[in-house]
Amino acid sequence: MQVTPQAFPEILLIEPRVFRDRRGYFLEIFQARRYPEHGLPAHFVQDNLSYSLTGVVRGLHYQLRFPQGKLVVPLSGEIWDVVVDIRRGSPTFGKWLSVTLTADPCRQLYVPPGFAHGFAVVSAEATVMYKCTDFYHPEDEYGVIWNDPDLAIPWPVAAPMLSDKDGQYPRLRDVPPEQLPV
């Protein structure tokens, strides 16, 4: 498996070893002994699955009191995955990066706590699994509006489909400091 730190070194792109033959392929999505050798958590407590159609934008989400690290794994389709540094005092606060993830070649992205996360579906549909390092607590759900003009993220969808909640999040500069991770 190959692990490559991204522009924020805490964000890791994982390319697992894929065994292909005439029948298809096999890979380990997660392995509790191997992943920690590359700086990834060994302990995940919840697996989430989302299915979305083309043009859907999910995010930008984060948790504060119960922060979640997320191992993002597309199981079908293609997503444009976005991570924003929202850690107070970070030298890269308000900066973002994006990575295209597809079910084949099975690339994964690890997003640690302290970053807002979201994605856009750029294929006809996409099924995305994300392993989380803490449980979901609905009372601890926060977000930044996906099209924050200060972030200037060039989302690859012209008219995204959003949840009502995702369309109502504040701009990053309007989030009270006590609602941002340190």
mmCIF file with all atom_site columns, C-alpha atoms in Angstrom:
data_model
loop_
_atom_site.group_PDB
_atom_site.id
_atom_site.type_symbol
_atom_site.label_atom_id
_atom_site.label_alt_id
_atom_site.label_comp_id
_atom_site.label_asym_id
_atom_site.label_entity_id
_atom_site.label_seq_id
_atom_site.pdbx_PDB_ins_code
_atom_site.Cartn_x
_atom_site.Cartn_y
_atom_site.Cartn_z
_atom_site.occupancy
_atom_site.B_iso_or_equiv
_atom_site.pdbx_formal_charge
_atom_site.auth_seq_id
_atom_site.auth_comp_id
_atom_site.auth_asym_id
_atom_site.auth_atom_id
_atom_site.pdbx_PDB_model_num
ATOM 1   C CA . MET A 1 1   ? 0.000   0.000   0.000   1.00 0.00 ? 1   MET A CA 1
ATOM 2   C CA . GLN A 1 2   ? 1.196   3.498   -0.779  1.00 0.00 ? 2   GLN A CA 1
ATOM 3   C CA . VAL A 1 3   ? 0.417   6.439   1.549   1.00 0.00 ? 3   VAL A CA 1
ATOM 4   C CA . THR A 1 4   ? 1.090   9.971   0.335   1.00 0.00 ? 4   THR A CA 1
ATOM 5   C CA . PRO A 1 5   ? 0.759   13.071  2.539   1.00 0.00 ? 5   PRO A CA 1
ATOM 6   C CA . GLN A 1 6   ? -1.084  15.890  0.777   1.00 0.00 ? 6   GLN A CA 1
ATOM 7   C CA . ALA A 1 7   ? -0.594  19.688  0.904   1.00 0.00 ? 7   ALA A CA 1
ATOM 8   C CA . PHE A 1 8   ? -1.641  19.432  4.554   1.00 0.00 ? 8   PHE A CA 1
ATOM 9   C CA . PRO A 1 9   ? 0.634   16.606  5.763   1.00 0.00 ? 9   PRO A CA 1
ATOM 10  C CA . GLU A 1 10  ? -2.083  15.304  8.114   1.00 0.00 ? 10  GLU A CA 1
ATOM 11  C CA . ILE A 1 11  ? -4.283  14.510  5.097   1.00 0.00 ? 11  ILE A CA 1
ATOM 12  C CA . LEU A 1 12  ? -3.196  11.166  3.656   1.00 0.00 ? 12  LEU A CA 1
ATOM 13  C CA . LEU A 1 13  ? -3.982  9.682   0.249   1.00 0.00 ? 13  LEU A CA 1
ATOM 14  C CA . ILE A 1 14  ? -3.996  5.886   0.459   1.00 0.00 ? 14  ILE A CA 1
ATOM 15  C CA . GLU A 1 15  ? -3.591  3.628   -2.517  1.00 0.00 ? 15  GLU A CA 1
ATOM 16  C CA . PRO A 1 16  ? -4.139  0.084   -1.277  1.00 0.00 ? 16  PRO A CA 1
ATOM 17  C CA . ARG A 1 17  ? -2.603  -2.868  -3.017  1.00 0.00 ? 17  ARG A CA 1
ATOM 18  C CA . VAL A 1 18  ? -5.132  -4.201  -5.514  1.00 0.00 ? 18  VAL A CA 1
ATOM 19  C CA . PHE A 1 19  ? -4.954  -7.815  -6.654  1.00 0.00 ? 19  PHE A CA 1
ATOM 20  C CA . ARG A 1 20  ? -6.440  -8.098  -10.149 1.00 0.00 ? 20  ARG A CA 1
ATOM 21  C CA . ASP A 1 21  ? -7.106  -11.083 -12.325 1.00 0.00 ? 21  ASP A CA 1
ATOM 22  C CA . ARG A 1 22  ? -9.602  -12.136 -14.995 1.00 0.00 ? 22  ARG A CA 1
ATOM 23  C CA . ARG A 1 23  ? -12.398 -12.320 -12.376 1.00 0.00 ? 23  ARG A CA 1
ATOM 24  C CA . GLY A 1 24  ? -11.993 -8.735  -11.175 1.00 0.00 ? 24  GLY A CA 1
ATOM 25  C CA . TYR A 1 25  ? -10.058 -7.529  -8.167  1.00 0.00 ? 25  TYR A CA 1
ATOM 26  C CA . PHE A 1 26  ? -9.595  -7.854  -4.413  1.00 0.00 ? 26  PHE A CA 1
ATOM 27  C CA . LEU A 1 27  ? -8.225  -5.388  -1.867  1.00 0.00 ? 27  LEU A CA 1
ATOM 28  C CA . GLU A 1 28  ? -8.244  -4.670  1.835   1.00 0.00 ? 28  GLU A CA 1
ATOM 29  C CA . ILE A 1 29  ? -10.261 -1.514  2.549   1.00 0.00 ? 29  ILE A CA 1
ATOM 30  C CA . PHE A 1 30  ? -8.774  -1.388  6.029   1.00 0.00 ? 30  PHE A CA 1
ATOM 31  C CA . GLN A 1 31  ? -6.313  -3.500  7.976   1.00 0.00 ? 31  GLN A CA 1
ATOM 32  C CA . ALA A 1 32  ? -5.758  -2.705  11.670  1.00 0.00 ? 32  ALA A CA 1
ATOM 33  C CA . ARG A 1 33  ? -2.084  -3.718  11.682  1.00 0.00 ? 33  ARG A CA 1
ATOM 34  C CA . ARG A 1 34  ? -0.984  -2.179  8.411   1.00 0.00 ? 34  ARG A CA 1
ATOM 35  C CA . TYR A 1 35  ? -2.715  1.220   8.485   1.00 0.00 ? 35  TYR A CA 1
ATOM 36  C CA . PRO A 1 36  ? -1.160  2.421   11.779  1.00 0.00 ? 36  PRO A CA 1
ATOM 37  C CA . GLU A 1 37  ? 2.289   1.727   10.324  1.00 0.00 ? 37  GLU A CA 1
ATOM 38  C CA . HIS A 1 38  ? 1.527   4.654   7.989   1.00 0.00 ? 38  HIS A CA 1
ATOM 39  C CA . GLY A 1 39  ? 0.234   7.062   10.644  1.00 0.00 ? 39  GLY A CA 1
ATOM 40  C CA . LEU A 1 40  ? -3.423  6.153   10.313  1.00 0.00 ? 40  LEU A CA 1
ATOM 41  C CA . PRO A 1 41  ? -5.653  5.306   13.282  1.00 0.00 ? 41  PRO A CA 1
ATOM 42  C CA . ALA A 1 42  ? -6.143  1.657   14.129  1.00 0.00 ? 42  ALA A CA 1
ATOM 43  C CA . HIS A 1 43  ? -9.435  2.249   15.870  1.00 0.00 ? 43  HIS A CA 1
ATOM 44  C CA . PHE A 1 44  ? -12.563 3.158   13.931  1.00 0.00 ? 44  PHE A CA 1
ATOM 45  C CA . VAL A 1 45  ? -15.937 2.879   15.681  1.00 0.00 ? 45  VAL A CA 1
ATOM 46  C CA . GLN A 1 46  ? -18.485 3.608   12.972  1.00 0.00 ? 46  GLN A CA 1
ATOM 47  C CA . ASP A 1 47  ? -18.841 3.007   9.233   1.00 0.00 ? 47  ASP A CA 1
ATOM 48  C CA . ASN A 1 48  ? -21.101 5.359   7.265   1.00 0.00 ? 48  ASN A CA 1
ATOM 49  C CA . LEU A 1 49  ? -22.422 4.854   3.751   1.00 0.00 ? 49  LEU A CA 1
ATOM 50  C CA . SER A 1 50  ? -23.833 7.500   1.451   1.00 0.00 ? 50  SER A CA 1
ATOM 51  C CA . TYR A 1 51  ? -25.348 7.043   -1.983  1.00 0.00 ? 51  TYR A CA 1
ATOM 52  C CA . SER A 1 52  ? -25.654 10.167  -4.120  1.00 0.00 ? 52  SER A CA 1
ATOM 53  C CA . LEU A 1 53  ? -26.548 11.139  -7.651  1.00 0.00 ? 53  LEU A CA 1
ATOM 54  C CA . THR A 1 54  ? -24.517 13.301  -9.998  1.00 0.00 ? 54  THR A CA 1
ATOM 55  C CA . GLY A 1 55  ? -24.310 16.926  -8.915  1.00 0.00 ? 55  GLY A CA 1
ATOM 56  C CA . VAL A 1 56  ? -24.828 16.254  -5.213  1.00 0.00 ? 56  VAL A CA 1
ATOM 57  C CA . VAL A 1 57  ? -22.585 18.230  -2.865  1.00 0.00 ? 57  VAL A CA 1
ATOM 58  C CA . ARG A 1 58  ? -22.295 16.988  0.718   1.00 0.00 ? 58  ARG A CA 1
ATOM 59  C CA . GLY A 1 59  ? -20.564 19.167  3.291   1.00 0.00 ? 59  GLY A CA 1
ATOM 60  C CA . LEU A 1 60  ? -18.601 20.957  4.472   1.00 0.00 ? 60  LEU A CA 1
ATOM 61  C CA . HIS A 1 61  ? -19.047 19.114  7.796   1.00 0.00 ? 61  HIS A CA 1
ATOM 62  C CA . TYR A 1 62  ? -17.113 18.811  11.035  1.00 0.00 ? 62  TYR A CA 1
ATOM 63  C CA . GLN A 1 63  ? -17.591 17.818  14.670  1.00 0.00 ? 63  GLN A CA 1
ATOM 64  C CA . LEU A 1 64  ? -16.220 19.798  17.593  1.00 0.00 ? 64  LEU A CA 1
ATOM 65  C CA . ARG A 1 65  ? -16.610 18.054  20.985  1.00 0.00 ? 65  ARG A CA 1
ATOM 66  C CA . PHE A 1 66  ? -16.600 14.569  19.472  1.00 0.00 ? 66  PHE A CA 1
ATOM 67  C CA . PRO A 1 67  ? -14.253 15.054  16.502  1.00 0.00 ? 67  PRO A CA 1
ATOM 68  C CA . GLN A 1 68  ? -14.150 12.368  13.885  1.00 0.00 ? 68  GLN A CA 1
ATOM 69  C CA . GLY A 1 69  ? -11.246 11.289  11.763  1.00 0.00 ? 69  GLY A CA 1
ATOM 70  C CA . LYS A 1 70  ? -12.630 9.870   8.515   1.00 0.00 ? 70  LYS A CA 1
ATOM 71  C CA . LEU A 1 71  ? -11.264 7.313   6.092   1.00 0.00 ? 71  LEU A CA 1
ATOM 72  C CA . VAL A 1 72  ? -13.168 8.117   2.873   1.00 0.00 ? 72  VAL A CA 1
ATOM 73  C CA . VAL A 1 73  ? -13.572 5.208   0.440   1.00 0.00 ? 73  VAL A CA 1
ATOM 74  C CA . PRO A 1 74  ? -15.648 5.398   -2.756  1.00 0.00 ? 74  PRO A CA 1
ATOM 75  C CA . LEU A 1 75  ? -17.270 2.026   -3.416  1.00 0.00 ? 75  LEU A CA 1
ATOM 76  C CA . SER A 1 76  ? -18.749 3.093   -6.761  1.00 0.00 ? 76  SER A CA 1
ATOM 77  C CA . GLY A 1 77  ? -18.481 6.168   -8.930  1.00 0.00 ? 77  GLY A CA 1
ATOM 78  C CA . GLU A 1 78  ? -16.272 9.231   -8.667  1.00 0.00 ? 78  GLU A CA 1
ATOM 79  C CA . ILE A 1 79  ? -16.199 12.097  -6.186  1.00 0.00 ? 79  ILE A CA 1
ATOM 80  C CA . TRP A 1 80  ? -14.303 15.348  -5.924  1.00 0.00 ? 80  TRP A CA 1
ATOM 81  C CA . ASP A 1 81  ? -13.356 15.333  -2.256  1.00 0.00 ? 81  ASP A CA 1
ATOM 82  C CA . VAL A 1 82  ? -12.637 18.606  -0.416  1.00 0.00 ? 82  VAL A CA 1
ATOM 83  C CA . VAL A 1 83  ? -10.900 19.226  2.904   1.00 0.00 ? 83  VAL A CA 1
ATOM 84  C CA . VAL A 1 84  ? -10.701 22.669  4.578   1.00 0.00 ? 84  VAL A CA 1
ATOM 85  C CA . ASP A 1 85  ? -8.363  23.469  7.475   1.00 0.00 ? 85  ASP A CA 1
ATOM 86  C CA . ILE A 1 86  ? -10.569 25.078  10.148  1.00 0.00 ? 86  ILE A CA 1
ATOM 87  C CA . ARG A 1 87  ? -8.178  24.710  13.097  1.00 0.00 ? 87  ARG A CA 1
ATOM 88  C CA . ARG A 1 88  ? -7.890  27.995  15.011  1.00 0.00 ? 88  ARG A CA 1
ATOM 89  C CA . GLY A 1 89  ? -4.312  29.204  14.960  1.00 0.00 ? 89  GLY A CA 1
ATOM 90  C CA . SER A 1 90  ? -3.245  26.889  12.147  1.00 0.00 ? 90  SER A CA 1
ATOM 91  C CA . PRO A 1 91  ? -0.897  28.486  9.590   1.00 0.00 ? 91  PRO A CA 1
ATOM 92  C CA . THR A 1 92  ? -3.106  26.990  6.876   1.00 0.00 ? 92  THR A CA 1
ATOM 93  C CA . PHE A 1 93  ? -6.437  28.060  8.433   1.00 0.00 ? 93  PHE A CA 1
ATOM 94  C CA . GLY A 1 94  ? -9.023  28.612  5.692   1.00 0.00 ? 94  GLY A CA 1
ATOM 95  C CA . LYS A 1 95  ? -6.973  26.824  3.042   1.00 0.00 ? 95  LYS A CA 1
ATOM 96  C CA . TRP A 1 96  ? -8.405  23.830  1.236   1.00 0.00 ? 96  TRP A CA 1
ATOM 97  C CA . LEU A 1 97  ? -7.337  20.944  -0.938  1.00 0.00 ? 97  LEU A CA 1
ATOM 98  C CA . SER A 1 98  ? -9.200  18.591  -3.229  1.00 0.00 ? 98  SER A CA 1
ATOM 99  C CA . VAL A 1 99  ? -8.600  15.054  -4.410  1.00 0.00 ? 99  VAL A CA 1
ATOM 100 C CA . THR A 1 100 ? -10.502 13.052  -7.004  1.00 0.00 ? 100 THR A CA 1
ATOM 101 C CA . LEU A 1 101 ? -11.406 9.635   -5.629  1.00 0.00 ? 101 LEU A CA 1
ATOM 102 C CA . THR A 1 102 ? -12.838 6.764   -7.654  1.00 0.00 ? 102 THR A CA 1
ATOM 103 C CA . ALA A 1 103 ? -13.937 3.247   -6.833  1.00 0.00 ? 103 ALA A CA 1
ATOM 104 C CA . ASP A 1 104 ? -11.287 1.994   -9.248  1.00 0.00 ? 104 ASP A CA 1
ATOM 105 C CA . PRO A 1 105 ? -8.306  2.311   -8.530  1.00 0.00 ? 105 PRO A CA 1
ATOM 106 C CA . CYS A 1 106 ? -9.701  2.272   -4.978  1.00 0.00 ? 106 CYS A CA 1
ATOM 107 C CA . ARG A 1 107 ? -7.897  5.362   -3.657  1.00 0.00 ? 107 ARG A CA 1
ATOM 108 C CA . GLN A 1 108 ? -8.842  6.474   -0.153  1.00 0.00 ? 108 GLN A CA 1
ATOM 109 C CA . LEU A 1 109 ? -8.407  9.702   1.792   1.00 0.00 ? 109 LEU A CA 1
ATOM 110 C CA . TYR A 1 110 ? -7.817  10.055  5.507   1.00 0.00 ? 110 TYR A CA 1
ATOM 111 C CA . VAL A 1 111 ? -9.223  13.297  6.952   1.00 0.00 ? 111 VAL A CA 1
ATOM 112 C CA . PRO A 1 112 ? -8.219  13.817  10.606  1.00 0.00 ? 112 PRO A CA 1
ATOM 113 C CA . PRO A 1 113 ? -10.181 15.845  13.162  1.00 0.00 ? 113 PRO A CA 1
ATOM 114 C CA . GLY A 1 114 ? -9.836  19.614  12.760  1.00 0.00 ? 114 GLY A CA 1
ATOM 115 C CA . PHE A 1 115 ? -10.790 19.749  9.109   1.00 0.00 ? 115 PHE A CA 1
ATOM 116 C CA . ALA A 1 116 ? -14.153 20.369  7.442   1.00 0.00 ? 116 ALA A CA 1
ATOM 117 C CA . HIS A 1 117 ? -14.952 17.737  4.840   1.00 0.00 ? 117 HIS A CA 1
ATOM 118 C CA . GLY A 1 118 ? -17.245 17.510  1.851   1.00 0.00 ? 118 GLY A CA 1
ATOM 119 C CA . PHE A 1 119 ? -17.490 16.109  -1.644  1.00 0.00 ? 119 PHE A CA 1
ATOM 120 C CA . ALA A 1 120 ? -19.213 16.541  -4.992  1.00 0.00 ? 120 ALA A CA 1
ATOM 121 C CA . VAL A 1 121 ? -20.406 13.600  -7.070  1.00 0.00 ? 121 VAL A CA 1
ATOM 122 C CA . VAL A 1 122 ? -19.018 13.912  -10.585 1.00 0.00 ? 122 VAL A CA 1
ATOM 123 C CA . SER A 1 123 ? -20.108 10.526  -11.953 1.00 0.00 ? 123 SER A CA 1
ATOM 124 C CA . ALA A 1 124 ? -23.721 9.454   -12.643 1.00 0.00 ? 124 ALA A CA 1
ATOM 125 C CA . GLU A 1 125 ? -23.878 8.208   -9.055  1.00 0.00 ? 125 GLU A CA 1
ATOM 126 C CA . ALA A 1 126 ? -21.510 7.366   -6.230  1.00 0.00 ? 126 ALA A CA 1
ATOM 127 C CA . THR A 1 127 ? -21.555 5.206   -3.136  1.00 0.00 ? 127 THR A CA 1
ATOM 128 C CA . VAL A 1 128 ? -19.105 6.393   -0.502  1.00 0.00 ? 128 VAL A CA 1
ATOM 129 C CA . MET A 1 129 ? -18.130 4.675   2.736   1.00 0.00 ? 129 MET A CA 1
ATOM 130 C CA . TYR A 1 130 ? -16.330 6.532   5.456   1.00 0.00 ? 130 TYR A CA 1
ATOM 131 C CA . LYS A 1 131 ? -14.926 4.911   8.537   1.00 0.00 ? 131 LYS A CA 1
ATOM 132 C CA . CYS A 1 132 ? -15.060 7.245   11.561  1.00 0.00 ? 132 CYS A CA 1
ATOM 133 C CA . THR A 1 133 ? -12.876 7.391   14.670  1.00 0.00 ? 133 THR A CA 1
ATOM 134 C CA . ASP A 1 134 ? -15.750 8.563   16.904  1.00 0.00 ? 134 ASP A CA 1
ATOM 135 C CA . PHE A 1 135 ? -19.485 8.057   17.016  1.00 0.00 ? 135 PHE A CA 1
ATOM 136 C CA . TYR A 1 136 ? -21.890 10.470  15.365  1.00 0.00 ? 136 TYR A CA 1
ATOM 137 C CA . HIS A 1 137 ? -23.442 12.950  17.793  1.00 0.00 ? 137 HIS A CA 1
ATOM 138 C CA . PRO A 1 138 ? -26.146 15.018  16.052  1.00 0.00 ? 138 PRO A CA 1
ATOM 139 C CA . GLU A 1 139 ? -25.875 17.786  18.658  1.00 0.00 ? 139 GLU A CA 1
ATOM 140 C CA . ASP A 1 140 ? -22.190 18.180  17.740  1.00 0.00 ? 140 ASP A CA 1
ATOM 141 C CA . GLU A 1 141 ? -22.659 18.651  14.007  1.00 0.00 ? 141 GLU A CA 1
ATOM 142 C CA . TYR A 1 142 ? -21.241 21.837  12.486  1.00 0.00 ? 142 TYR A CA 1
ATOM 143 C CA . GLY A 1 143 ? -20.485 23.045  9.009   1.00 0.00 ? 143 GLY A CA 1
ATOM 144 C CA . VAL A 1 144 ? -19.243 25.732  6.690   1.00 0.00 ? 144 VAL A CA 1
ATOM 145 C CA . ILE A 1 145 ? -21.267 26.734  3.629   1.00 0.00 ? 145 ILE A CA 1
ATOM 146 C CA . TRP A 1 146 ? -20.027 24.840  0.585   1.00 0.00 ? 146 TRP A CA 1
ATOM 147 C CA . ASN A 1 147 ? -19.737 27.946  -1.616  1.00 0.00 ? 147 ASN A CA 1
ATOM 148 C CA . ASP A 1 148 ? -18.080 30.301  0.885   1.00 0.00 ? 148 ASP A CA 1
ATOM 149 C CA . PRO A 1 149 ? -16.680 33.066  -1.360  1.00 0.00 ? 149 PRO A CA 1
ATOM 150 C CA . ASP A 1 150 ? -13.677 33.539  0.947   1.00 0.00 ? 150 ASP A CA 1
ATOM 151 C CA . LEU A 1 151 ? -12.663 29.913  0.377   1.00 0.00 ? 151 LEU A CA 1
ATOM 152 C CA . ALA A 1 152 ? -13.279 30.175  -3.396  1.00 0.00 ? 152 ALA A CA 1
ATOM 153 C CA . ILE A 1 153 ? -13.516 26.410  -3.887  1.00 0.00 ? 153 ILE A CA 1
ATOM 154 C CA . PRO A 1 154 ? -14.120 25.739  -7.615  1.00 0.00 ? 154 PRO A CA 1
ATOM 155 C CA . TRP A 1 155 ? -16.707 22.979  -7.191  1.00 0.00 ? 155 TRP A CA 1
ATOM 156 C CA . PRO A 1 156 ? -17.058 20.949  -10.404 1.00 0.00 ? 156 PRO A CA 1
ATOM 157 C CA . VAL A 1 157 ? -20.865 21.113  -10.431 1.00 0.00 ? 157 VAL A CA 1
ATOM 158 C CA . ALA A 1 158 ? -22.819 24.061  -11.808 1.00 0.00 ? 158 ALA A CA 1
ATOM 159 C CA . ALA A 1 159 ? -26.069 23.690  -9.845  1.00 0.00 ? 159 ALA A CA 1
ATOM 160 C CA . PRO A 1 160 ? -25.449 21.337  -6.913  1.00 0.00 ? 160 PRO A CA 1
ATOM 161 C CA . MET A 1 161 ? -28.116 19.387  -5.091  1.00 0.00 ? 161 MET A CA 1
ATOM 162 C CA . LEU A 1 162 ? -27.762 20.117  -1.369  1.00 0.00 ? 162 LEU A CA 1
ATOM 163 C CA . SER A 1 163 ? -29.513 19.133  1.814   1.00 0.00 ? 163 SER A CA 1
ATOM 164 C CA . ASP A 1 164 ? -31.419 21.966  3.485   1.00 0.00 ? 164 ASP A CA 1
ATOM 165 C CA . LYS A 1 165 ? -28.899 21.882  6.329   1.00 0.00 ? 165 LYS A CA 1
ATOM 166 C CA . ASP A 1 166 ? -25.866 22.094  4.040   1.00 0.00 ? 166 ASP A CA 1
ATOM 167 C CA . GLY A 1 167 ? -27.377 25.102  2.283   1.00 0.00 ? 167 GLY A CA 1
ATOM 168 C CA . GLN A 1 168 ? -27.740 27.007  5.576   1.00 0.00 ? 168 GLN A CA 1
ATOM 169 C CA . TYR A 1 169 ? -24.268 26.736  7.102   1.00 0.00 ? 169 TYR A CA 1
ATOM 170 C CA . PRO A 1 170 ? -22.373 30.010  7.722   1.00 0.00 ? 170 PRO A CA 1
ATOM 171 C CA . ARG A 1 171 ? -19.294 31.287  5.972   1.00 0.00 ? 171 ARG A CA 1
ATOM 172 C CA . LEU A 1 172 ? -16.087 30.315  7.762   1.00 0.00 ? 172 LEU A CA 1
ATOM 173 C CA . ARG A 1 173 ? -15.457 33.915  8.861   1.00 0.00 ? 173 ARG A CA 1
ATOM 174 C CA . ASP A 1 174 ? -18.914 33.975  10.519  1.00 0.00 ? 174 ASP A CA 1
ATOM 175 C CA . VAL A 1 175 ? -18.366 30.835  12.607  1.00 0.00 ? 175 VAL A CA 1
ATOM 176 C CA . PRO A 1 176 ? -17.834 31.868  16.257  1.00 0.00 ? 176 PRO A CA 1
ATOM 177 C CA . PRO A 1 177 ? -14.264 31.011  17.370  1.00 0.00 ? 177 PRO A CA 1
ATOM 178 C CA . GLU A 1 178 ? -15.564 28.734  20.124  1.00 0.00 ? 178 GLU A CA 1
ATOM 179 C CA . GLN A 1 179 ? -17.200 26.616  17.396  1.00 0.00 ? 179 GLN A CA 1
ATOM 180 C CA . LEU A 1 180 ? -13.884 25.920  15.677  1.00 0.00 ? 180 LEU A CA 1
ATOM 181 C CA . PRO A 1 181 ? -11.350 23.259  16.642  1.00 0.00 ? 181 PRO A CA 1
ATOM 182 C CA . VAL A 1 182 ? -7.960  24.219  18.048  1.00 0.00 ? 182 VAL A CA 1
#
